[in-house]
mmCIF file of C-alpha atoms in Angstrom:
data_model
loop_
_atom_site.group_PDB
_atom_site.id
_atom_site.type_symbol
_atom_site.label_atom_id
_atom_site.label_comp_id
_atom_site.label_asym_id
_atom_site.label_seq_id
_atom_site.Cartn_x
_atom_site.Cartn_y
_atom_site.Cartn_z
ATOM 1 C CA MET A 1 5.600 8.320 -52.049
ATOM 2 C CA THR A 2 6.211 5.632 -49.467
ATOM 3 C CA TYR A 3 4.298 2.683 -48.098
ATOM 4 C CA ILE A 4 3.078 2.411 -44.523
ATOM 5 C CA VAL A 5 1.629 -0.254 -42.264
ATOM 6 C CA ASN A 6 -1.676 0.658 -40.626
ATOM 7 C CA ASP A 7 -3.638 -0.769 -37.701
ATOM 8 C CA ALA A 8 -4.894 -3.730 -39.735
ATOM 9 C CA CYS A 9 -1.544 -5.370 -38.885
ATOM 10 C CA ILE A 10 -2.037 -5.098 -35.117
ATOM 11 C CA ALA A 11 -2.695 -8.439 -33.405
ATOM 12 C CA CYS A 12 -2.079 -10.305 -36.686
ATOM 13 C CA LYS A 13 1.541 -9.522 -37.615
ATOM 14 C CA TYR A 14 1.775 -11.467 -40.840
ATOM 15 C CA THR A 15 5.379 -11.265 -42.048
ATOM 16 C CA ASP A 16 5.038 -12.315 -45.687
ATOM 17 C CA CYS A 17 6.021 -8.756 -46.622
ATOM 18 C CA VAL A 18 9.491 -8.838 -45.069
ATOM 19 C CA GLU A 19 10.727 -11.575 -47.380
ATOM 20 C CA VAL A 20 10.049 -9.586 -50.539
ATOM 21 C CA CYS A 21 11.372 -6.214 -49.347
ATOM 22 C CA PRO A 22 14.589 -5.447 -51.264
ATOM 23 C CA VAL A 23 15.798 -2.825 -48.756
ATOM 24 C CA ASP A 24 14.882 -4.398 -45.386
ATOM 25 C CA CYS A 25 12.813 -1.438 -44.195
ATOM 26 C CA PHE A 26 10.388 -3.391 -41.970
ATOM 27 C CA TYR A 27 10.646 -3.150 -38.199
ATOM 28 C CA GLU A 28 9.041 -5.474 -35.664
ATOM 29 C CA GLY A 29 6.977 -4.562 -32.664
ATOM 30 C CA GLU A 30 5.496 -7.019 -30.215
ATOM 31 C CA ASN A 31 2.248 -7.281 -32.168
ATOM 32 C CA MET A 32 2.708 -5.471 -35.501
ATOM 33 C CA LEU A 33 5.222 -4.358 -38.111
ATOM 34 C CA VAL A 34 6.024 -0.880 -39.454
ATOM 35 C CA ILE A 35 7.900 0.435 -42.487
ATOM 36 C CA HIS A 36 10.565 3.113 -42.116
ATOM 37 C CA PRO A 37 9.280 5.759 -44.570
ATOM 38 C CA ASP A 38 12.765 7.160 -45.184
ATOM 39 C CA GLU A 39 14.140 3.735 -46.142
ATOM 40 C CA CYS A 40 11.219 2.536 -48.292
ATOM 41 C CA ILE A 41 12.027 2.824 -52.018
ATOM 42 C CA ASP A 42 8.367 2.779 -53.036
ATOM 43 C CA CYS A 43 8.674 -0.397 -55.076
ATOM 44 C CA GLY A 44 5.306 -1.705 -53.844
ATOM 45 C CA VAL A 45 6.212 -5.400 -53.818
ATOM 46 C CA CYS A 46 5.155 -5.727 -50.175
ATOM 47 C CA GLU A 47 1.610 -4.438 -50.593
ATOM 48 C CA PRO A 48 0.085 -7.476 -52.358
ATOM 49 C CA GLU A 49 1.886 -9.858 -49.971
ATOM 50 C CA CYS A 50 -0.050 -8.694 -46.895
ATOM 51 C CA PRO A 51 -2.994 -11.011 -46.124
ATOM 52 C CA ALA A 52 -4.506 -8.365 -43.806
ATOM 53 C CA ASP A 53 -4.320 -5.542 -46.401
ATOM 54 C CA ALA A 54 -2.383 -3.488 -43.840
ATOM 55 C CA ILE A 55 0.197 -2.031 -46.243
ATOM 56 C CA ARG A 56 -0.980 1.062 -48.057
ATOM 57 C CA PRO A 57 0.639 3.857 -50.100
ATOM 58 C CA ASP A 58 0.937 7.183 -48.311
ATOM 59 C CA THR A 59 -0.891 8.857 -51.202
ATOM 60 C CA GLU A 60 -4.243 7.610 -49.917
ATOM 61 C CA PRO A 61 -6.343 10.044 -47.829
ATOM 62 C CA ASP A 62 -5.474 10.580 -44.145
ATOM 63 C CA MET A 63 -2.151 8.745 -44.272
ATOM 64 C CA ASP A 64 -0.011 11.481 -42.666
ATOM 65 C CA LYS A 65 -0.620 10.108 -39.178
ATOM 66 C CA TRP A 66 0.437 6.624 -40.313
ATOM 67 C CA VAL A 67 3.628 7.913 -41.925
ATOM 68 C CA GLU A 68 4.631 9.495 -38.610
ATOM 69 C CA PHE A 69 3.495 6.429 -36.646
ATOM 70 C CA ASN A 70 5.625 4.170 -38.855
ATOM 71 C CA ARG A 71 8.625 6.511 -38.607
ATOM 72 C CA LYS A 72 8.384 6.707 -34.817
ATOM 73 C CA TYR A 73 8.308 2.971 -34.214
ATOM 74 C CA ALA A 74 10.804 2.101 -36.975
ATOM 75 C CA GLU A 75 13.319 4.162 -35.018
ATOM 76 C CA LEU A 76 12.551 2.239 -31.800
ATOM 77 C CA TRP A 77 12.025 -1.345 -32.962
ATOM 78 C CA PRO A 78 14.476 -3.888 -34.474
ATOM 79 C CA VAL A 79 14.617 -4.632 -38.191
ATOM 80 C CA ILE A 80 12.957 -7.844 -39.366
ATOM 81 C CA ILE A 81 13.996 -9.630 -42.557
ATOM 82 C CA THR A 82 12.864 -13.200 -41.882
ATOM 83 C CA LYS A 83 9.325 -14.493 -42.184
ATOM 84 C CA LYS A 84 7.811 -15.719 -38.922
ATOM 85 C CA ASP A 85 4.504 -17.307 -37.981
ATOM 86 C CA PRO A 86 1.634 -14.840 -37.483
ATOM 87 C CA LEU A 87 0.318 -14.221 -33.997
ATOM 88 C CA PRO A 88 -1.874 -17.033 -32.585
ATOM 89 C CA ASP A 89 -5.156 -15.072 -32.909
ATOM 90 C CA ALA A 90 -4.321 -13.568 -36.319
ATOM 91 C CA GLU A 91 -7.226 -15.167 -38.178
ATOM 92 C CA GLU A 92 -9.705 -14.044 -35.496
ATOM 93 C CA ARG A 93 -8.348 -10.468 -35.431
ATOM 94 C CA ASP A 94 -7.964 -10.042 -39.209
ATOM 95 C CA GLY A 95 -10.432 -7.384 -40.351
ATOM 96 C CA GLU A 96 -11.399 -6.300 -36.837
ATOM 97 C CA SER A 97 -11.844 -2.543 -36.380
ATOM 98 C CA GLY A 98 -10.443 -0.396 -33.571
ATOM 99 C CA LYS A 99 -7.313 -2.504 -33.113
ATOM 100 C CA LEU A 100 -5.049 0.478 -32.366
ATOM 101 C CA ASP A 101 -6.990 1.316 -29.205
ATOM 102 C CA LYS A 102 -7.689 -2.291 -28.231
ATOM 103 C CA TYR A 103 -4.413 -4.108 -28.806
ATOM 104 C CA PHE A 104 -1.449 -1.923 -29.816
ATOM 105 C CA SER A 105 1.764 -2.477 -27.860
ATOM 106 C CA GLU A 106 4.754 -0.128 -28.002
ATOM 107 C CA ALA A 107 7.041 -2.983 -26.947
ATOM 108 C CA PRO A 108 9.614 -4.055 -29.525
ATOM 109 C CA GLY A 109 9.594 -7.441 -31.157
ATOM 110 C CA GLU A 110 12.581 -9.747 -31.446
ATOM 111 C CA GLY A 111 13.621 -8.699 -34.955
ATOM 112 C CA GLY A 112 15.653 -11.027 -37.065
#
């Protein structure tokens, strides 16, 4: 098992999760985070830290696409280990549906 970040993170990018991760397996895009599934040790400490409920175990239904999505972008984006402020419209976008098609950016974040 591993944990993944889904589209609930897009346009919010809360980073509470990165501070509790013992193996630094979060990677930062311009407007979301992902978890490298091969680095995640399945400890689960990040899941309850996410205000947007964007971190889920890969054992839930239909998670295969998210595992591959997270793997792809974790290999392209920089690692993030320091908590940052969420995106300016995070509260407005939290819980919104269809965020992958509306807002997703492949651009990397700053990391750090």
